[in-house]
Amino acid sequence: MSSGTLYDKVWDRHKVTTLPNGQDQLFVGLHLIHEVTSPQAFGMLRERDIEVARPDLTLATVDHIVPTADQSRPYSDDAAENMMSELEENVRDAGIEFLDPPSGEQGIVHVVGPEQGITQPGKTIVCGDSHTSTHGAFGALAFGIGTSQIRDVLATQTIAMEKQQVRKIQVDGELGEGVEAKDIILEIIRRLGTEGGVGYVYEYAGEAIENLDMEGRMSICNMSIEGGARAGYVNPDETTYEWMQETDFFREHPEKFEELKPYWESIRSDEDAEYDDVVHIDASELDPVVTWGTTPGQGIGIHDPIPAPEDLPEDKQDTARRAQEHMRVEPGESMEGYDVDVAFLGSCTNARLPDLRRAARIVEGRQVHDDVRAMVVPGSQRVQRQAEEEGLKDVFEAAGFDWRNAGCSMCLGMNEDQLEGDEACASSSNRNFVGRQGSKDGRTVLMNPRMVAAAAITGEVSDVRDLEEVQVA
Amino acid sequence: MSDPTEEIPEVDYVEGTGVPVRGNDIDTDQIIPARFMKVVTFDGLGEFAFFDLRFDDDDNEKDHTFNEERFQDANVMVVNANFGCGSSREHAPQALMRWGIDAIIGESFAEIFAGNCLALGIPTVTADHETINELQQWVDDNPDGKLEVDVAAETVRYGDESVSVSVDDAQRQALVEGIWDTTALMKANRNAIDETAGSLPYVDS
Ligand code: SF4
């Protein structure tokens, strides 16, 4: 059993009681909702005639189905319009704040929470979305929940959970040129497996993590779930506090910052905290990582050979064989030179301002390859605005990228942004499952945003370090 | 509220016929493709379970046990490892439940998926690779054969066999004692909730 970790401390502070079923009942500090997973929960509440307990601790946005091109209402897709109006009605009835497109604050739920300053250290945060783990970057305890649990939270502002084990992932060393947070997490998942984290919460620590900006930490915590861990976190530090201070909320309420900071400090893992497991990773050894298969654990360094299924553990062989057939890759080859048809720069993993800035430096003065359709989908309207002000939009458009409005977009292909047929996509998102990007024959190669930029330019999976970086203002 | 648990049924035992769904790492996108999630209720999701594995582009049936006539009445699904990995969408167990599944036996389950199943009163019980293989084979050979999943005793009986399976402790207790409906359980603790909220520095009461 772990003790003295952030996880233990935040858990204890939020524990209401132990339920007769043996689970702990935890108070939820922030409940984020979006249009896909919430309507059924509101429906269940209505069936039972129960009101939303704490609308003041609930925040809604729309991201999955929102069109990223023409956003005029009603949406051209009836199902999307239907979901949107259902959400509008639910939040209006319950008195929940809604960051919708006209507010100028809409975006992917895991991008807007931190932007609004409501994702804070030491909070328990839940959302009916598995990538809620993203918010752990701030030292929050954040996890995705199912619809019945959303119902629980709406009805009681609490959730029933069992305590999990804590694995510390110590990432030491300095990242090399062109290697990013995304590569760290892809490497962690490759090494520990997509089920490696089941039953665990991941604490990311070490020099390489501390040196990351908040966006990088979010990219890592975001994909905890791809590694099987329902939550992942980084202890809050000066980098975290600086972010908090810069948000509108704490600019307007500097006294709140002073008031809360001691609490944030107090929930950091103790020096002598005990962990159930510790794993070491040397960041300096990493190359940019790309996936060759159809699970996020099937990753390799850009120059490494794709493994032969028979060299993998027995329970992974079958999946690997099917994945290689689907992706049409051969063991022994590397992914370098793999033809791509689409480049997608977006998602809650990698569509924040620094991601777009880095990618823009690669595409500046270059042209998207003739055979590639490339798009940038900013993570939020705020990111979009800032990127436009900085001139990033112009850089991308000049290079031939399509510049879209904020949303989940081709990360899961629930709106009109989808792969067609067997198109191969260089994607900065988090999942390469078969059918994930809207076409069941589509092929997804996950990679960091600069690598996506490089693939857009060359038309194939490429080592971004071979492209000379151009400086953008 | 007098007894918050009075309306929650106990699920200590499920019986019926089986359907094998073979393969490791069957993720939620395969169980219910995202395009079928653009709905505001779960009604009618059953027919889309495993849709892309069951139908080709032209809606012709592919080889899949869910398409086979002999398994249409099955309510116990037998799967392999890491079933239900991927997203937290409850649409996945909802689709399976609405197709007719009441219990799932497998080598292992993704955690959120198992949790979502529990919230619907669907047990997810586990056994080792060999046991599952034999069970899948038996179900294949005996589509009308009766399977008994005893959640309380952690056994599965089929034909003349009785094999032991594992059920997560908390899950077993919740199902067997009929305390898996957490909304009812938790709502009863109103005062304790307010007390916890009041002790948190960031919550305005
Ligand atoms: S961007 Fe992708 S992973 Fe993130 S919330 Fe949207 S659909 Fe989910």
XYZ file of C-alpha atoms and ligand atoms in Angstrom:
686
model
C 0.000 0.000 0.000
C 1.260 3.443 -0.903
C 1.460 6.141 1.731
C 2.342 9.794 1.752
C 1.789 10.229 -1.981
C -0.329 12.952 -3.534
C -2.813 10.249 -4.382
C -3.141 9.171 -0.744
C -3.456 12.720 0.507
C -6.029 13.907 -2.003
C -7.992 10.706 -1.540
C -8.099 11.146 2.232
C -9.154 14.770 1.993
C -12.075 13.850 -0.283
C -13.222 10.653 1.341
C -16.768 10.931 2.636
C -17.143 7.446 4.025
C -16.694 3.777 3.214
C -19.787 2.314 1.563
C -21.364 -1.029 2.488
C -19.991 -2.445 -0.773
C -16.463 -1.762 0.434
C -15.834 1.135 -1.943
C -14.944 4.601 -0.727
C -17.299 7.454 -1.408
C -15.263 10.431 -2.632
C -16.318 14.025 -2.964
C -15.870 15.411 -6.473
C -14.374 18.884 -6.682
C -15.033 19.432 -10.363
C -17.335 17.622 -12.740
C -16.768 18.294 -16.423
C -19.401 17.237 -18.919
C -19.701 17.025 -22.677
C -22.422 16.156 -25.128
C -21.673 12.497 -25.813
C -21.690 10.836 -22.425
C -23.924 13.118 -20.353
C -27.429 13.024 -21.930
C -28.152 9.469 -20.806
C -27.107 10.369 -17.262
C -29.402 13.392 -17.192
C -32.113 11.065 -18.502
C -31.574 8.644 -15.636
C -31.768 11.521 -13.181
C -35.090 12.634 -14.632
C -36.422 9.080 -14.452
C -35.777 9.143 -10.735
C -36.808 12.716 -10.182
C -33.425 13.740 -8.777
C -31.900 17.221 -9.151
C -28.301 18.082 -9.927
C -26.634 18.407 -6.521
C -23.847 20.908 -7.247
C -24.280 22.744 -10.562
C -21.725 25.240 -9.201
C -19.035 22.534 -9.323
C -20.022 21.376 -12.804
C -18.880 22.787 -16.132
C -19.991 21.842 -19.621
C -18.538 22.228 -23.069
C -19.135 20.680 -26.469
C -16.296 19.008 -28.327
C -16.857 15.557 -29.817
C -19.560 16.226 -32.379
C -19.032 19.924 -32.963
C -18.321 20.627 -36.642
C -14.909 22.202 -37.129
C -15.745 23.970 -40.379
C -19.260 25.390 -40.652
C -20.588 25.840 -37.127
C -23.837 27.598 -37.976
C -26.931 26.185 -36.317
C -28.726 23.934 -36.784
C -25.742 21.695 -37.535
C -26.038 19.942 -40.869
C -25.766 16.583 -39.134
C -29.094 15.960 -37.399
C -27.665 13.625 -34.795
C -25.064 16.232 -33.844
C -27.676 18.966 -33.650
C -29.796 16.714 -31.507
C -26.991 16.053 -29.038
C -26.103 19.723 -28.880
C -29.643 20.844 -28.167
C -30.067 18.110 -25.584
C -26.967 19.368 -23.780
C -28.144 22.972 -24.016
C -31.435 22.019 -22.461
C -29.867 19.938 -19.703
C -27.401 22.603 -18.615
C -30.036 25.326 -18.769
C -32.440 23.341 -16.606
C -29.749 22.504 -14.077
C -28.066 25.916 -14.049
C -24.689 24.625 -15.213
C -22.205 26.941 -16.895
C -21.777 26.040 -20.570
C -18.719 26.987 -22.580
C -20.411 26.815 -25.971
C -19.002 28.138 -29.253
C -20.585 31.628 -28.964
C -18.869 32.049 -25.564
C -15.452 32.051 -27.224
C -14.258 29.619 -24.551
C -15.381 26.351 -26.111
C -12.938 23.564 -26.770
C -11.960 20.019 -25.972
C -12.976 19.516 -22.378
C -9.417 18.605 -21.317
C -8.051 21.749 -22.879
C -10.595 24.182 -21.467
C -10.531 23.020 -17.830
C -6.892 24.026 -17.362
C -7.347 27.213 -19.421
C -10.176 28.371 -17.204
C -8.066 27.921 -14.085
C -10.585 25.514 -12.598
C -8.322 22.516 -13.040
C -6.301 22.943 -9.865
C -3.859 20.970 -7.731
C -5.458 18.818 -5.076
C -8.890 18.707 -6.669
C -10.774 15.568 -7.532
C -11.895 15.943 -11.136
C -14.116 13.585 -13.081
C -15.613 13.569 -16.541
C -17.364 10.982 -18.645
C -14.319 10.727 -20.808
C -11.296 8.518 -20.383
C -8.773 11.268 -21.100
C -9.776 13.117 -17.957
C -6.433 11.827 -16.696
C -5.018 14.893 -18.520
C -5.895 17.140 -15.574
C -3.515 15.152 -13.382
C -0.750 17.284 -14.882
C -1.729 19.909 -12.305
C -1.558 17.558 -9.353
C -5.290 16.943 -9.452
C -6.716 13.478 -8.998
C -8.580 13.133 -12.258
C -10.222 10.155 -13.892
C -12.710 9.184 -16.549
C -16.040 7.736 -15.509
C -18.918 5.888 -17.124
C -22.439 7.149 -17.584
C -23.798 5.557 -14.396
C -21.056 7.267 -12.464
C -21.909 10.554 -14.164
C -25.404 10.000 -12.851
C -23.946 9.408 -9.370
C -21.936 12.600 -9.547
C -24.795 14.696 -10.863
C -27.035 13.341 -8.112
C -24.616 13.461 -5.189
C -21.365 15.214 -6.252
C -19.651 12.054 -5.065
C -18.365 8.888 -6.638
C -17.845 5.341 -5.410
C -14.334 4.024 -5.991
C -11.805 1.538 -4.789
C -8.389 2.784 -3.908
C -5.670 1.767 -6.305
C -1.963 1.226 -6.127
C 0.523 3.926 -7.006
C 3.381 3.411 -9.430
C 6.022 6.068 -9.625
C 7.473 6.512 -13.071
C 10.786 8.209 -12.646
C 11.911 9.819 -15.895
C 15.475 11.035 -15.587
C 17.844 12.586 -18.062
C 17.338 15.250 -20.665
C 15.247 14.886 -23.781
C 17.192 15.021 -27.002
C 16.575 17.377 -29.883
C 13.178 16.805 -31.527
C 12.011 14.463 -28.777
C 8.983 15.478 -26.711
C 6.621 14.618 -23.891
C 4.553 12.559 -26.326
C 7.543 10.337 -26.966
C 8.038 9.783 -23.239
C 4.496 8.563 -22.772
C 4.528 6.431 -25.941
C 7.704 4.847 -24.638
C 6.157 4.233 -21.203
C 3.169 2.534 -22.807
C 5.369 0.519 -25.129
C 7.452 -0.677 -22.217
C 4.769 -1.351 -19.611
C 2.046 -2.369 -22.051
C -1.471 -1.110 -22.587
C -2.599 -3.132 -19.582
C 0.483 -2.423 -17.478
C -1.273 0.293 -15.535
C -4.462 -1.574 -14.680
C -5.063 -1.166 -10.964
C -2.511 1.635 -10.740
C -2.391 5.371 -10.664
C 0.785 6.721 -12.244
C 2.888 9.385 -10.598
C 5.222 10.905 -13.176
C 8.358 12.295 -11.596
C 12.006 12.993 -12.255
C 14.067 15.637 -13.963
C 12.610 15.125 -17.432
C 9.069 15.613 -16.140
C 9.955 18.602 -13.968
C 11.560 20.287 -16.959
C 8.400 20.012 -19.025
C 5.974 22.887 -19.378
C 2.368 22.278 -18.294
C 1.344 21.383 -21.832
C 3.965 18.643 -21.985
C 2.849 17.292 -18.635
C -0.706 17.260 -19.929
C 0.337 15.258 -23.000
C 1.837 12.665 -20.688
C -0.985 12.457 -18.153
C -3.467 12.416 -21.038
C -2.246 9.069 -22.262
C -2.067 7.386 -18.843
C -5.284 5.687 -19.855
C -3.651 4.225 -22.982
C -1.203 2.626 -20.564
C -4.079 1.116 -18.610
C -3.865 3.547 -15.690
C -7.054 5.355 -14.982
C -5.268 8.375 -13.590
C -1.817 9.867 -13.737
C -0.420 12.957 -12.075
C 2.563 15.201 -11.623
C 3.232 16.869 -8.285
C 2.499 20.592 -8.452
C 5.521 22.884 -8.481
C 6.474 26.422 -9.499
C 5.646 25.664 -13.143
C 2.141 24.682 -12.050
C 1.664 27.710 -9.830
C 2.802 30.035 -12.603
C 0.169 28.575 -14.894
C -2.496 29.047 -12.248
C -1.480 32.647 -11.695
C -1.791 33.424 -15.382
C -5.346 32.164 -15.729
C -8.198 34.676 -15.866
C -9.660 33.250 -12.711
C -6.622 33.810 -10.517
C -5.796 37.140 -12.165
C -9.189 38.277 -11.048
C -8.855 36.626 -7.651
C -5.204 36.902 -6.610
C -6.289 36.461 -2.981
C -7.622 33.007 -3.881
C -4.217 32.070 -5.170
C -2.584 32.983 -1.870
C -5.324 31.194 -0.013
C -5.040 27.948 -1.935
C -1.310 27.690 -2.440
C -0.611 26.245 1.031
C -3.145 23.502 0.280
C -1.491 22.792 -3.055
C 1.890 22.560 -1.350
C 0.496 20.261 1.304
C -0.751 17.591 -1.061
C 2.585 17.057 -2.830
C 3.997 13.560 -2.360
C 6.324 13.418 0.625
C 10.055 12.884 0.097
C 9.747 9.553 1.887
C 6.408 8.563 0.341
C 5.975 4.849 -0.248
C 5.013 3.501 -3.659
C 3.708 0.113 -4.689
C 6.051 0.098 -7.639
C 8.764 2.285 -9.182
C 9.856 2.273 -12.823
C 12.846 4.146 -14.246
C 13.061 5.606 -17.729
C 16.046 7.405 -19.187
C 14.717 10.248 -21.337
C 18.067 10.897 -22.962
C 17.932 7.540 -24.733
C 14.696 8.293 -26.553
C 14.162 8.908 -30.240
C 10.852 10.208 -31.562
C 8.406 7.322 -31.166
C 5.835 6.278 -33.780
C 3.297 3.463 -33.683
C 3.354 0.651 -36.194
C 0.141 -1.084 -35.107
C -3.363 -0.638 -33.833
C -2.814 -0.227 -30.109
C -0.902 2.681 -28.566
C 1.496 0.174 -27.019
C 2.739 -0.832 -30.446
C 5.327 1.915 -30.684
C 8.965 2.047 -31.746
C 11.719 4.584 -32.177
C 11.621 6.113 -35.645
C 14.616 4.100 -36.844
C 13.848 0.859 -34.995
C 12.632 -2.299 -36.715
C 8.993 -3.322 -36.427
C 8.983 -6.421 -34.206
C 8.135 -9.857 -35.513
C 4.979 -11.112 -33.775
C 6.716 -14.334 -32.758
C 9.302 -12.327 -30.830
C 6.595 -10.756 -28.675
C 5.051 -12.265 -25.531
C 2.583 -14.956 -26.476
C -0.546 -13.056 -25.526
C 0.514 -10.150 -27.766
C 1.296 -12.143 -30.902
C -2.164 -12.493 -32.270
C -2.974 -8.803 -31.846
C 0.367 -7.905 -33.435
C -0.282 -10.119 -36.441
C -3.678 -8.608 -37.037
C -2.259 -5.123 -36.530
C 0.500 -5.670 -39.083
C -1.965 -6.978 -41.582
C -4.208 -3.984 -41.049
C -1.373 -1.473 -41.223
C 0.358 -3.375 -44.048
C 3.759 -3.275 -42.411
C 6.435 -5.941 -42.324
C 8.549 -6.996 -39.365
C 12.135 -5.849 -39.671
C 11.315 -2.645 -41.517
C 11.176 0.703 -39.742
C 8.222 3.065 -39.995
C 10.355 5.672 -41.696
C 9.103 6.125 -45.248
C 5.589 4.815 -44.532
C 3.294 6.692 -46.933
C 0.720 8.975 -45.370
C -2.406 10.478 -46.937
C -3.566 12.652 -44.059
C -1.821 14.696 -41.386
C -3.901 15.505 -38.324
C -2.627 18.027 -35.838
C -5.131 18.099 -33.036
C -6.716 16.347 -30.018
C -6.507 16.764 -26.268
C -3.052 15.189 -26.366
C -1.353 17.701 -28.629
C -3.404 20.692 -29.777
C -2.284 23.335 -27.326
C -0.385 26.460 -28.190
C 3.193 25.178 -27.714
C 2.326 22.091 -29.801
C 1.146 24.299 -32.656
C 4.114 26.629 -32.272
C 6.614 23.802 -32.565
C 4.846 22.289 -35.547
C 4.623 25.694 -37.241
C 8.396 26.033 -37.051
C 8.683 22.888 -39.130
C 6.175 23.815 -41.823
C 7.185 27.461 -42.177
C 8.335 28.136 -45.705
C 7.535 24.616 -46.825
C 4.628 23.027 -48.670
C 2.401 20.175 -47.682
C 3.106 17.209 -49.939
C 0.806 16.926 -52.968
C -0.623 13.595 -51.855
C -1.436 14.739 -48.328
C -4.425 16.555 -46.911
C -3.303 18.228 -43.744
C -5.326 19.921 -41.050
C -4.825 21.756 -37.802
C -7.630 21.606 -35.280
C -6.808 23.782 -32.261
C -7.754 22.308 -28.901
C -9.912 25.263 -27.937
C -11.167 28.592 -29.197
C -8.672 30.263 -26.894
C -5.771 28.336 -28.411
C -7.175 29.153 -31.829
C -7.346 32.896 -31.064
C -3.860 33.042 -29.639
C -2.448 31.036 -32.532
C -4.119 33.364 -34.990
C -2.767 36.423 -33.178
C 0.732 34.975 -33.280
C 0.477 34.353 -36.998
C 0.550 30.579 -36.730
C -2.629 30.255 -38.722
C -0.979 32.112 -41.610
C 2.055 29.878 -41.450
C -0.039 26.726 -41.574
C -2.311 28.019 -44.303
C 0.584 29.219 -46.431
C 2.000 25.715 -46.221
C -1.294 24.215 -47.348
C -2.817 23.118 -44.054
C -6.514 23.446 -43.480
C -7.098 25.613 -40.371
C -10.220 24.490 -38.530
C -12.311 25.441 -35.531
C -11.798 23.806 -32.148
C -13.052 20.323 -31.305
C -12.133 16.652 -31.150
C -12.459 16.294 -34.887
C -10.509 13.521 -36.503
C -9.255 12.174 -33.187
C -12.349 10.004 -33.250
C -14.208 10.971 -36.398
C -17.560 11.755 -34.847
C -18.017 14.863 -36.920
C -17.342 15.310 -40.636
C -13.571 15.065 -40.209
C -12.854 11.438 -40.966
C -10.420 9.211 -42.748
C -11.742 7.771 -45.977
C -11.204 4.203 -47.092
C -7.769 2.939 -46.179
C -6.110 6.319 -45.821
C -3.071 6.434 -43.579
C -2.923 9.278 -41.090
C 0.014 10.794 -39.261
C -1.778 11.849 -36.116
C -0.911 13.772 -32.968
C -3.847 12.146 -31.163
C -3.777 9.281 -28.697
C -5.493 6.270 -30.206
C -4.707 4.200 -33.245
C -7.469 1.643 -32.792
C -8.997 0.208 -35.939
C -11.846 2.477 -37.015
C -10.943 5.188 -34.539
C -10.602 7.982 -37.062
C -13.882 7.311 -38.799
C -12.996 4.638 -41.361
C -12.628 1.030 -40.369
C -9.912 0.510 -42.960
C -8.157 3.730 -41.996
C -4.626 3.482 -40.643
C -3.383 5.692 -37.847
C 0.231 6.340 -36.947
C 0.592 8.157 -33.641
C 3.459 10.572 -33.162
C 4.409 13.927 -31.688
C 3.140 17.129 -33.357
C 6.450 18.062 -34.978
C 6.625 14.591 -36.471
C 3.117 15.117 -37.872
C 4.302 18.372 -39.424
C 7.269 16.583 -40.967
C 5.054 13.816 -42.360
C 2.724 16.408 -43.876
C 5.639 17.950 -45.744
C 7.364 14.792 -46.936
C 4.255 12.660 -47.490
C 5.692 9.862 -45.404
C 6.599 9.078 -41.819
C 9.875 10.942 -41.362
C 12.377 11.829 -38.712
C 11.665 15.489 -38.012
C 15.321 15.936 -37.064
C 16.207 15.531 -40.719
C 14.229 18.664 -41.541
C 15.873 21.910 -40.740
C 13.851 23.970 -38.327
C 12.721 27.360 -39.528
C 12.171 30.042 -36.940
C 8.707 31.541 -36.795
C 7.969 34.778 -35.052
C -35.392 7.573 2.577
C -36.146 4.448 4.581
C -33.920 1.862 3.021
C -31.926 3.204 0.110
C -31.086 -0.263 -1.126
C -34.533 -1.756 -1.197
C -35.036 -1.522 -4.946
C -31.677 -2.811 -6.118
C -31.932 -6.402 -7.330
C -29.359 -8.948 -6.257
C -27.329 -10.519 -9.057
C -25.822 -13.547 -7.388
C -26.522 -15.957 -10.193
C -26.959 -15.796 -13.970
C -27.947 -18.720 -16.142
C -28.535 -19.134 -19.823
C -26.813 -20.147 -23.024
C -23.456 -18.865 -24.156
C -21.894 -17.085 -27.108
C -18.134 -17.081 -27.712
C -16.468 -13.888 -28.921
C -12.839 -14.733 -29.567
C -9.806 -12.470 -29.643
C -7.658 -10.441 -27.253
C -7.783 -6.658 -26.903
C -11.279 -6.232 -28.301
C -11.666 -2.512 -27.688
C -14.760 -0.396 -27.189
C -14.535 0.949 -30.753
C -15.066 -2.602 -31.931
C -17.842 -3.282 -29.447
C -19.703 -0.160 -30.528
C -18.194 2.052 -33.249
C -18.214 5.745 -32.321
C -20.576 6.694 -35.104
C -23.377 4.893 -33.296
C -22.820 6.975 -30.188
C -24.522 10.045 -31.576
C -27.621 9.250 -29.622
C -29.176 10.744 -26.538
C -30.549 7.477 -25.147
C -29.144 3.973 -25.031
C -32.305 2.401 -26.478
C -31.717 0.510 -29.677
C -27.931 0.263 -29.301
C -28.152 -3.538 -29.184
C -28.339 -4.030 -32.914
C -25.066 -2.130 -33.377
C -23.000 -4.309 -31.047
C -19.774 -5.378 -32.841
C -21.214 -3.745 -35.946
C -18.028 -3.424 -37.987
C -17.000 -6.959 -37.119
C -20.413 -8.234 -38.171
C -21.020 -6.344 -41.404
C -18.929 -5.279 -44.371
C -19.160 -1.954 -46.180
C -22.213 -3.061 -48.105
C -23.944 -4.257 -44.962
C -23.410 -7.896 -45.858
C -23.039 -10.150 -42.882
C -19.526 -11.224 -41.998
C -18.472 -14.204 -39.970
C -19.267 -13.338 -36.371
C -20.912 -15.311 -33.620
C -23.361 -12.463 -32.969
C -24.684 -13.056 -36.493
C -25.210 -16.771 -36.047
C -28.766 -17.943 -35.650
C -27.797 -20.507 -33.018
C -26.482 -17.821 -30.662
C -29.363 -15.375 -30.934
C -30.791 -16.264 -27.534
C -27.464 -16.358 -25.726
C -27.052 -14.197 -22.649
C -23.622 -15.235 -21.373
C -20.678 -14.038 -23.453
C -17.302 -15.802 -23.279
C -14.360 -13.591 -24.273
C -10.572 -13.563 -24.086
C -8.046 -11.102 -22.633
C -8.276 -7.346 -22.080
C -11.836 -7.202 -23.306
C -13.386 -3.722 -23.402
C -10.130 -1.764 -23.498
C -10.195 1.722 -24.954
C -12.660 4.405 -24.069
C -14.834 4.813 -21.014
C -18.008 4.804 -23.079
C -20.813 3.055 -21.278
C -22.374 2.599 -24.698
C -20.251 -0.551 -24.960
C -21.808 -2.563 -22.097
C -25.145 -0.920 -22.864
C -25.013 -2.233 -26.434
C -24.105 -5.707 -25.214
C -26.816 -5.637 -22.542
C -29.423 -4.514 -25.026
C -28.327 -7.240 -27.427
C -29.151 -9.630 -24.576
C -25.997 -10.186 -22.565
C -26.452 -10.610 -18.794
C -23.002 -11.844 -17.791
C -19.509 -12.009 -19.311
C -16.828 -14.598 -18.647
C -13.340 -13.758 -19.861
C -9.597 -13.955 -19.297
C -9.413 -10.299 -18.271
C -11.342 -7.060 -18.617
C -10.374 -3.430 -18.958
C -11.095 -1.777 -15.667
C -13.477 0.980 -16.712
C -15.400 -1.490 -18.828
C -15.821 -3.845 -15.870
C -16.911 -0.925 -13.715
C -19.454 0.133 -16.308
C -20.773 -3.428 -16.438
C -21.124 -3.514 -12.676
C -23.168 -0.329 -12.769
C -25.618 -2.211 -14.988
C -25.596 -5.311 -12.817
C -23.614 -7.333 -15.362
C -20.999 -9.575 -13.717
C -17.570 -9.782 -15.396
C -15.951 -12.954 -14.117
C -12.490 -14.192 -15.035
C -10.707 -17.488 -15.530
C -7.378 -18.550 -17.018
C -6.638 -18.889 -20.715
C -7.173 -22.648 -20.870
C -10.435 -22.642 -18.971
C -11.769 -19.931 -21.263
C -10.653 -21.791 -24.380
C -12.431 -24.921 -23.242
C -15.503 -22.980 -22.320
C -15.588 -21.243 -25.713
C -15.207 -24.578 -27.431
C -17.990 -26.092 -25.352
C -20.330 -23.191 -26.075
C -19.517 -23.509 -29.757
C -20.375 -27.210 -29.654
C -23.415 -26.708 -27.404
C -25.170 -23.510 -28.407
C -28.242 -24.645 -26.491
C -26.277 -25.904 -23.509
C -26.975 -24.237 -20.191
C -24.297 -22.220 -18.432
C -24.631 -21.255 -14.802
C -22.585 -18.356 -13.545
C -22.612 -18.432 -9.782
C -21.276 -15.059 -8.731
C -21.487 -15.795 -5.025
C -19.669 -19.143 -5.185
C -17.310 -18.031 -7.974
C -18.013 -21.011 -10.184
C -19.285 -21.597 -13.683
C -21.141 -24.836 -14.353
C -21.644 -26.185 -17.842
C -22.420 -29.698 -19.019
C -20.903 -31.979 -16.410
C -18.182 -29.504 -15.584
C -17.840 -26.998 -12.818
C -14.899 -24.616 -13.020
C -13.871 -21.991 -10.549
C -13.723 -18.406 -11.707
C -12.746 -15.159 -10.013
C -14.949 -12.220 -9.294
C -13.424 -9.050 -7.951
C -14.279 -8.872 -4.225
C -16.034 -5.536 -4.310
C -17.924 -6.484 -7.450
C -19.042 -9.771 -5.950
C -20.233 -8.169 -2.775
C -22.064 -5.425 -4.652
C -23.830 -7.872 -6.952
C -24.620 -10.486 -4.363
C -25.882 -8.079 -1.739
C -27.735 -5.951 -4.235
C -25.755 -2.824 -3.460
C -24.457 -2.054 -6.949
C -26.717 0.930 -7.446
C -24.367 3.484 -6.007
C -26.614 6.488 -6.530
C -29.057 5.176 -3.971
C -26.288 4.158 -1.584
C -24.478 7.467 -1.716
C -27.430 9.768 -1.697
C -28.207 8.512 1.780
C -24.992 10.108 3.117
C -26.026 13.688 2.585
C -24.657 15.096 5.814
C -21.301 13.411 5.505
C -21.002 14.763 1.956
C -21.631 18.317 3.122
C -19.121 17.876 5.895
C -16.392 16.714 3.509
C -17.178 19.517 1.074
C -17.006 22.037 3.889
C -13.531 20.859 4.887
C -12.055 21.453 1.423
C -10.311 24.803 1.008
C -11.401 25.247 -2.602
C -15.117 24.521 -2.243
C -17.415 27.455 -1.561
C -20.435 26.252 0.308
S -9.665 14.870 -28.479
Fe -9.965 12.694 -28.780
S -9.264 11.709 -26.938
Fe -9.523 13.873 -26.503
S -11.561 14.064 -25.626
Fe -11.735 14.405 -27.828
S -12.168 12.410 -28.709
Fe -11.438 12.058 -26.637
